[in-house]
Coordinates of C-alpha atoms and ligand atoms in Angstrom, one line a residue:
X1 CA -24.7 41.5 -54.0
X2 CA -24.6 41.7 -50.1
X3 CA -28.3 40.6 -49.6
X4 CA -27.9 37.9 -51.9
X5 CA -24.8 36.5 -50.2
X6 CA -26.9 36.6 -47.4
X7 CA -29.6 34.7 -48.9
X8 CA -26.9 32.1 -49.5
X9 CA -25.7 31.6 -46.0
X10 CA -29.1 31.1 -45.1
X11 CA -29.9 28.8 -47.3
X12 CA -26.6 27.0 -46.9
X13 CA -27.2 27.2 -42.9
X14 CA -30.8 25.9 -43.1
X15 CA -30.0 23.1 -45.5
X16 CA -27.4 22.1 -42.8
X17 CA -30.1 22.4 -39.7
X18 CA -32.2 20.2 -41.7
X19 CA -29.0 17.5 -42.4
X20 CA -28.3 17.5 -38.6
X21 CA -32.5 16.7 -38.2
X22 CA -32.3 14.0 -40.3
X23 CA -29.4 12.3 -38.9
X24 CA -30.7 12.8 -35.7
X25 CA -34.1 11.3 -36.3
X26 CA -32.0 8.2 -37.9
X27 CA -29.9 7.6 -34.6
X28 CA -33.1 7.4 -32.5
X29 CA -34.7 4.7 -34.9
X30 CA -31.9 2.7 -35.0
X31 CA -30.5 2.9 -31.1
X32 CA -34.8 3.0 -29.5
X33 CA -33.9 4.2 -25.6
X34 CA -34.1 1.4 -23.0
X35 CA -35.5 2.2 -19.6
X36 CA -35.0 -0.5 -17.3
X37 CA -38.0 -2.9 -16.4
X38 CA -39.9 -1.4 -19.4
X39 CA -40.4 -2.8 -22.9
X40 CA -40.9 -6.3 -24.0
X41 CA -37.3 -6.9 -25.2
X42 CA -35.7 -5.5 -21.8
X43 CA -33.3 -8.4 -20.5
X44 CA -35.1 -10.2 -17.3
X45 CA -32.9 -9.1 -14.2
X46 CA -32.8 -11.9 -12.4
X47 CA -30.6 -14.7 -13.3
X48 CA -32.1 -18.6 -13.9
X49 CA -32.3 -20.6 -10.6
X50 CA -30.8 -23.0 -10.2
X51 CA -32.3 -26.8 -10.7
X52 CA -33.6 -27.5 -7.3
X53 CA -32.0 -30.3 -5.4
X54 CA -34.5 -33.2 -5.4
X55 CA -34.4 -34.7 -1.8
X56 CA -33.3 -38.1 -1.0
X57 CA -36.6 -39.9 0.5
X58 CA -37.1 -43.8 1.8
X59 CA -39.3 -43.9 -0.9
X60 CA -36.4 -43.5 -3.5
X61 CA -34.4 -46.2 -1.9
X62 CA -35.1 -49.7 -3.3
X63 CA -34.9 -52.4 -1.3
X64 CA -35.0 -56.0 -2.6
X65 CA -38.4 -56.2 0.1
X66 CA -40.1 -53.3 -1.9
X67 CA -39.2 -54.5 -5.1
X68 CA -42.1 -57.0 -4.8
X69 CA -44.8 -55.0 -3.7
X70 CA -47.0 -53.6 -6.0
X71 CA -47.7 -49.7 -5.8
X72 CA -50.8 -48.4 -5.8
X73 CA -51.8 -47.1 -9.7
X74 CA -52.5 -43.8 -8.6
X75 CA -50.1 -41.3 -7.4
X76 CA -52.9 -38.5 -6.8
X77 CA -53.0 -37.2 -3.1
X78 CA -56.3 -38.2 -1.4
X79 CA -58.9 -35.3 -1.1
X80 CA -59.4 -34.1 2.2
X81 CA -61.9 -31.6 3.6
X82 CA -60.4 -28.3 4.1
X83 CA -58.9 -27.6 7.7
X84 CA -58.3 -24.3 8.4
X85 CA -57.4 -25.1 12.4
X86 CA -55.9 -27.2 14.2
X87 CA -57.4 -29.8 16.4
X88 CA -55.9 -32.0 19.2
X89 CA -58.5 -34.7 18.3
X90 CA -59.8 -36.3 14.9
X91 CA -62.9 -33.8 13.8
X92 CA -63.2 -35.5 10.4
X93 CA -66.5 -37.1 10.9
X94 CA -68.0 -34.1 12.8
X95 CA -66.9 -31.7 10.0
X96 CA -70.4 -31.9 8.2
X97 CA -72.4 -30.6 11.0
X98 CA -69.4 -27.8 12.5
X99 CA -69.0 -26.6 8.6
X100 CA -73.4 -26.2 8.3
X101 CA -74.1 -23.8 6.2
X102 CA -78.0 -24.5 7.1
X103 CA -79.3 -21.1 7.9
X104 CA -81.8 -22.5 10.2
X105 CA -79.1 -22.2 13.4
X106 CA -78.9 -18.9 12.4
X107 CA -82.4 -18.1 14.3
X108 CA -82.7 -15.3 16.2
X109 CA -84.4 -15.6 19.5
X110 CA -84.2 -12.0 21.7
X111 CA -86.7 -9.8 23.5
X112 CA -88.1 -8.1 20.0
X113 CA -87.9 -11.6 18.0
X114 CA -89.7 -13.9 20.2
X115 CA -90.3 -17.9 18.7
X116 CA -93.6 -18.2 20.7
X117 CA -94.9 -21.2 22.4
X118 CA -95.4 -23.3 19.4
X119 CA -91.7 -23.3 18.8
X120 CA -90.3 -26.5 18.8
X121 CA -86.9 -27.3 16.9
X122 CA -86.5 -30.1 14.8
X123 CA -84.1 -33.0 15.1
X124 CA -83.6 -32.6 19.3
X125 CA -81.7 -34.8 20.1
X126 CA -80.2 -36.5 24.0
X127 CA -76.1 -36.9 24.0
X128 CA -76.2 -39.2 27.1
X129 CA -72.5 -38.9 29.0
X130 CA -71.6 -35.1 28.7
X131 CA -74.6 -34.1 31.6
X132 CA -77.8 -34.4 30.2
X133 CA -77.0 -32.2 26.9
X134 CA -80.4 -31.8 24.4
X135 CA -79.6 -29.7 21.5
X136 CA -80.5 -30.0 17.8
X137 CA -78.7 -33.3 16.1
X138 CA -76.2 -30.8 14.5
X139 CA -75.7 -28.9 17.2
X140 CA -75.2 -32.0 19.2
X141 CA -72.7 -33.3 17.0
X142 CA -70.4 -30.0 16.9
X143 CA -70.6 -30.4 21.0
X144 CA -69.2 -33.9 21.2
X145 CA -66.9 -33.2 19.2
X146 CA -65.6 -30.3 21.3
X147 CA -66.5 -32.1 24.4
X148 CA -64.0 -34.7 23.4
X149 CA -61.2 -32.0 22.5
X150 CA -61.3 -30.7 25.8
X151 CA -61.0 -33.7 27.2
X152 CA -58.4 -34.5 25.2
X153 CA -56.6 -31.5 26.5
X154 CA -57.0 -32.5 29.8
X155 CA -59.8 -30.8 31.5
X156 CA -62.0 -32.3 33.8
X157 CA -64.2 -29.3 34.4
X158 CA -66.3 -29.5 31.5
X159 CA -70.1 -29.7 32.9
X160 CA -73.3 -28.3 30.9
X161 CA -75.8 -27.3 33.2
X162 CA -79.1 -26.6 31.1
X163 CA -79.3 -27.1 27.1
X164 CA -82.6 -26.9 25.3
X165 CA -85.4 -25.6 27.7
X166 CA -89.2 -25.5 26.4
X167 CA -91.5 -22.8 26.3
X168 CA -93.2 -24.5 29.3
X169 CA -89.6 -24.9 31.3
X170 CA -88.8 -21.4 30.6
X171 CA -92.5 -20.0 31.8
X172 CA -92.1 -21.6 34.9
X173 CA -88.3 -20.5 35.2
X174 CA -89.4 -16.7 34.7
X175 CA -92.2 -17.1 37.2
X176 CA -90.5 -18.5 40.1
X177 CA -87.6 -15.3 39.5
X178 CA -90.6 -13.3 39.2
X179 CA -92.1 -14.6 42.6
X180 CA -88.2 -14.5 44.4
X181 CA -88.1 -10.6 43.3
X182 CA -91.4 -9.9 44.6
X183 CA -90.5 -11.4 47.9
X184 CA -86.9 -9.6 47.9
X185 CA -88.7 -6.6 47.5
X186 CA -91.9 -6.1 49.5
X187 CA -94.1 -3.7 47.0
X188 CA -93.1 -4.3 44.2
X189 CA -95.6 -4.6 41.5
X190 CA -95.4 -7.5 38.9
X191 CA -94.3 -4.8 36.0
X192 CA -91.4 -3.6 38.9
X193 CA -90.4 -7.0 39.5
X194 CA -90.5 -8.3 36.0
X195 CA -88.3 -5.1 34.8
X196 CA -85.4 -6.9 37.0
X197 CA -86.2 -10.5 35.7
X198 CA -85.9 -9.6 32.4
X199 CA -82.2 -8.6 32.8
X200 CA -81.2 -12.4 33.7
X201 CA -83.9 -14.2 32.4
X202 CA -85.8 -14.5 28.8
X203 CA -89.4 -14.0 28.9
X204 CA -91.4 -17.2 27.9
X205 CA -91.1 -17.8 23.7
X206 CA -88.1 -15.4 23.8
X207 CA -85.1 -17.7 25.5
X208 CA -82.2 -18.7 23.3
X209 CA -82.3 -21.6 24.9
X210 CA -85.8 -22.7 22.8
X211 CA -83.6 -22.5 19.9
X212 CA -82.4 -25.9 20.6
X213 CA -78.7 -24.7 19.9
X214 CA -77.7 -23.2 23.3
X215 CA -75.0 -24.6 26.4
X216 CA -75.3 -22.7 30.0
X217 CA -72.0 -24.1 31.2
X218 CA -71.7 -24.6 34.7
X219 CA -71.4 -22.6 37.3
X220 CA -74.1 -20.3 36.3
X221 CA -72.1 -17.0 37.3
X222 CA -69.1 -15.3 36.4
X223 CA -66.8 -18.0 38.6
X224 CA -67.6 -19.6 35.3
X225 CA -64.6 -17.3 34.0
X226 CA -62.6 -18.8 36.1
X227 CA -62.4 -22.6 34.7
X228 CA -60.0 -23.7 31.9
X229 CA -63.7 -24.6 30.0
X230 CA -64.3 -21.1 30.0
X231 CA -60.8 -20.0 28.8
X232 CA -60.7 -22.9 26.2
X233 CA -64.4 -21.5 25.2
X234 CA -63.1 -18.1 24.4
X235 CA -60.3 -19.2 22.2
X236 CA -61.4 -21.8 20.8
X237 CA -65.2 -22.2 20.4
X238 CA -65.9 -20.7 17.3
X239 CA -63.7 -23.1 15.9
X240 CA -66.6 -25.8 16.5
X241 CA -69.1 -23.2 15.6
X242 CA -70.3 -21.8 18.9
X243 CA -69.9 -18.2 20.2
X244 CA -70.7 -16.5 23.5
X245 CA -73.8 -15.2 22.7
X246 CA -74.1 -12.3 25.7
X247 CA -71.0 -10.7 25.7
X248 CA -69.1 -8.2 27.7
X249 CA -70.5 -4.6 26.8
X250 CA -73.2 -5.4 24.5
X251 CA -75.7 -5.6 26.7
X252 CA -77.4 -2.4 25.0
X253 CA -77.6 -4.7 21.9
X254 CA -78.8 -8.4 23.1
X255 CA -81.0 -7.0 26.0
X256 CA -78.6 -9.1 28.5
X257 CA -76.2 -8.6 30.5
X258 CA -72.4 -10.6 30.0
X259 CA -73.3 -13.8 30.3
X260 CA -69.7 -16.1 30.4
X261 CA -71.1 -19.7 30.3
X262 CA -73.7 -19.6 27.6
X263 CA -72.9 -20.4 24.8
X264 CA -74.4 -20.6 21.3
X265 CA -74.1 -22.8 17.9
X266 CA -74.1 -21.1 14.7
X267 CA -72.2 -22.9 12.4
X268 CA -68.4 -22.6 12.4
X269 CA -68.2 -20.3 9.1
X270 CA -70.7 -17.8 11.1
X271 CA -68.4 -17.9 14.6
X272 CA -65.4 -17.5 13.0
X273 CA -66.9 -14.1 11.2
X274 CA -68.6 -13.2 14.4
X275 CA -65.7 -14.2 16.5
X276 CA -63.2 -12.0 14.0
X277 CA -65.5 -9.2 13.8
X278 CA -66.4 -8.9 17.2
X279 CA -69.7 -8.8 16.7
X280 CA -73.1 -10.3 17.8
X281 CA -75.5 -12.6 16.3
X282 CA -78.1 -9.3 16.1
X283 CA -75.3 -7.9 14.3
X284 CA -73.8 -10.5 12.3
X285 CA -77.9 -10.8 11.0
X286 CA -78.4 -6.7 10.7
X287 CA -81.0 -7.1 13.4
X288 CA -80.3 -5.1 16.0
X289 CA -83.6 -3.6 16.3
Ligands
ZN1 ZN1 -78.2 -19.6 29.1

């Protein structure tokens, strides 16, 4: 008798565990737990905005004048090439040659990536007015068009003093330095006195300045740093696609030492990376070699 009144209070207790289970297992199906932001049928916790207040403009306003003129049929905003900066002056019709993406002005012209003496660039071409500036058309172009913003802003200093030299210009150049180093120092070799040339000066078929996209602004030496052209240069002339092309402490990397007024076209989508980054036209290209 004992054990099987204990078999009954087991069973009795077990069928009860199982009741409990049950009822459990229907609460949670009918009541599913809610965790805020979770769940598709979680209420959004931001109330509706409110209707936004449309702004009274002249447009709005009739007048008895207006009422006769006849709008134009379509209301769609006219399509303008992006700006991305700001310009005192109207760039619009230089935009197609500052925005190239012509990879031609990305030449490289340096000690180890010489153009020869064949090299001559297409499209030279004369802007008469800003000193006797020759540069590729494109290139000439993105110049006036910052020639005229920095007159716009004011300054009167803005004078190029050599553009686009030849391989024959640029043989002679290197000769006559070659000849004034000899004569500065009395027993030198040529080798001795070339190994100082060629640390301000290109080497015939090796000048950027053969590239047909290159301004030396004047003065040719660091009081160059020292004119608003210069300043407006630095923060600004990437914006019309030229970079300083010898800067300060990468002489190990362009072969030259910090040159401050010579400056480079490259197509403003190119200066605007290189001017960002940093970084050179060797290694903007990966050819620092
Ligand atoms: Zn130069």
């Amino acid at each position: 008798m004992e054990y099987r009144g204990n078999y009954a209070v087991r069973f009795i207790l077990i069928g009860l565990c199982l009741a409990a289970i049950a009822v459990l297992a229907v609460m949670l199906f009918r009541t599913p737990s809610k965790r805020p932001g979770e769940g598709s049928a979680a209420a959004p916790e931001t109330t509706a905005a409110p209707p936004a207040t449309v702004p009274e403009t002249a447009e709005s306003v009739t007048t008895p004048e207006e009422t006769t003129v006849q709008k134009p049929e379509s209301t769609a905003p006219v399509t303008e090439p992006p700006r991305q900066y700001e310009y005192a002056t109207d760039v619009s019709r230089y935009l197609e040659f500052i925005d190239t993406d012509d990879r031609s002005y990305l030449i490289l012209a340096n000690r180890s990536h010489a153009l020869g003496s064949k090299y001559v660039p297409e499209g030279l071409t004369k802007l008469n007015g800003y000193g006797n500036v020759t540069l590729r058309h494109t290139a000439a172009m993105a110049f006036e068009a910052m020639y005229k913003e920095m007159k716009a802003l004011g300054m009167a200093d803005v004078v190029v003093s050599s553009s686009y030299r030849d391989y024959n210009y640029q043989n002679k150049l290197y000769n006559r330095y070659i000849k004034e180093e000899l004569a500065r120092h009395p027993g030198y070799t040529w080798e001795q006195a070339a190994a100082i040339v060629d640390t301000y000066s290109a080497r015939p078929g090796t000048s950027d300045h053969q590239t047909g996209l290159t301004v030396d602004f004047y003065p040719v030496s660091s009081r160059f740093e020292k004119t608003k052209t210069f300043r407006f240069m630095t923060e600004n002339g990437y914006k019309f696609g030229f970079i300083l092309r010898f800067p300060e402490g990468k002489t190990d990397i362009t072969g030259y030492m910090y040159e401050s007024w010579h400056w480079r076209f490259v197509g403003r989508k190119a200066a605007t990376e290189m001017y960002e980054r940093g970084i050179t036209l060797e290694e903007y290209l990966g050819m620092t070699e």
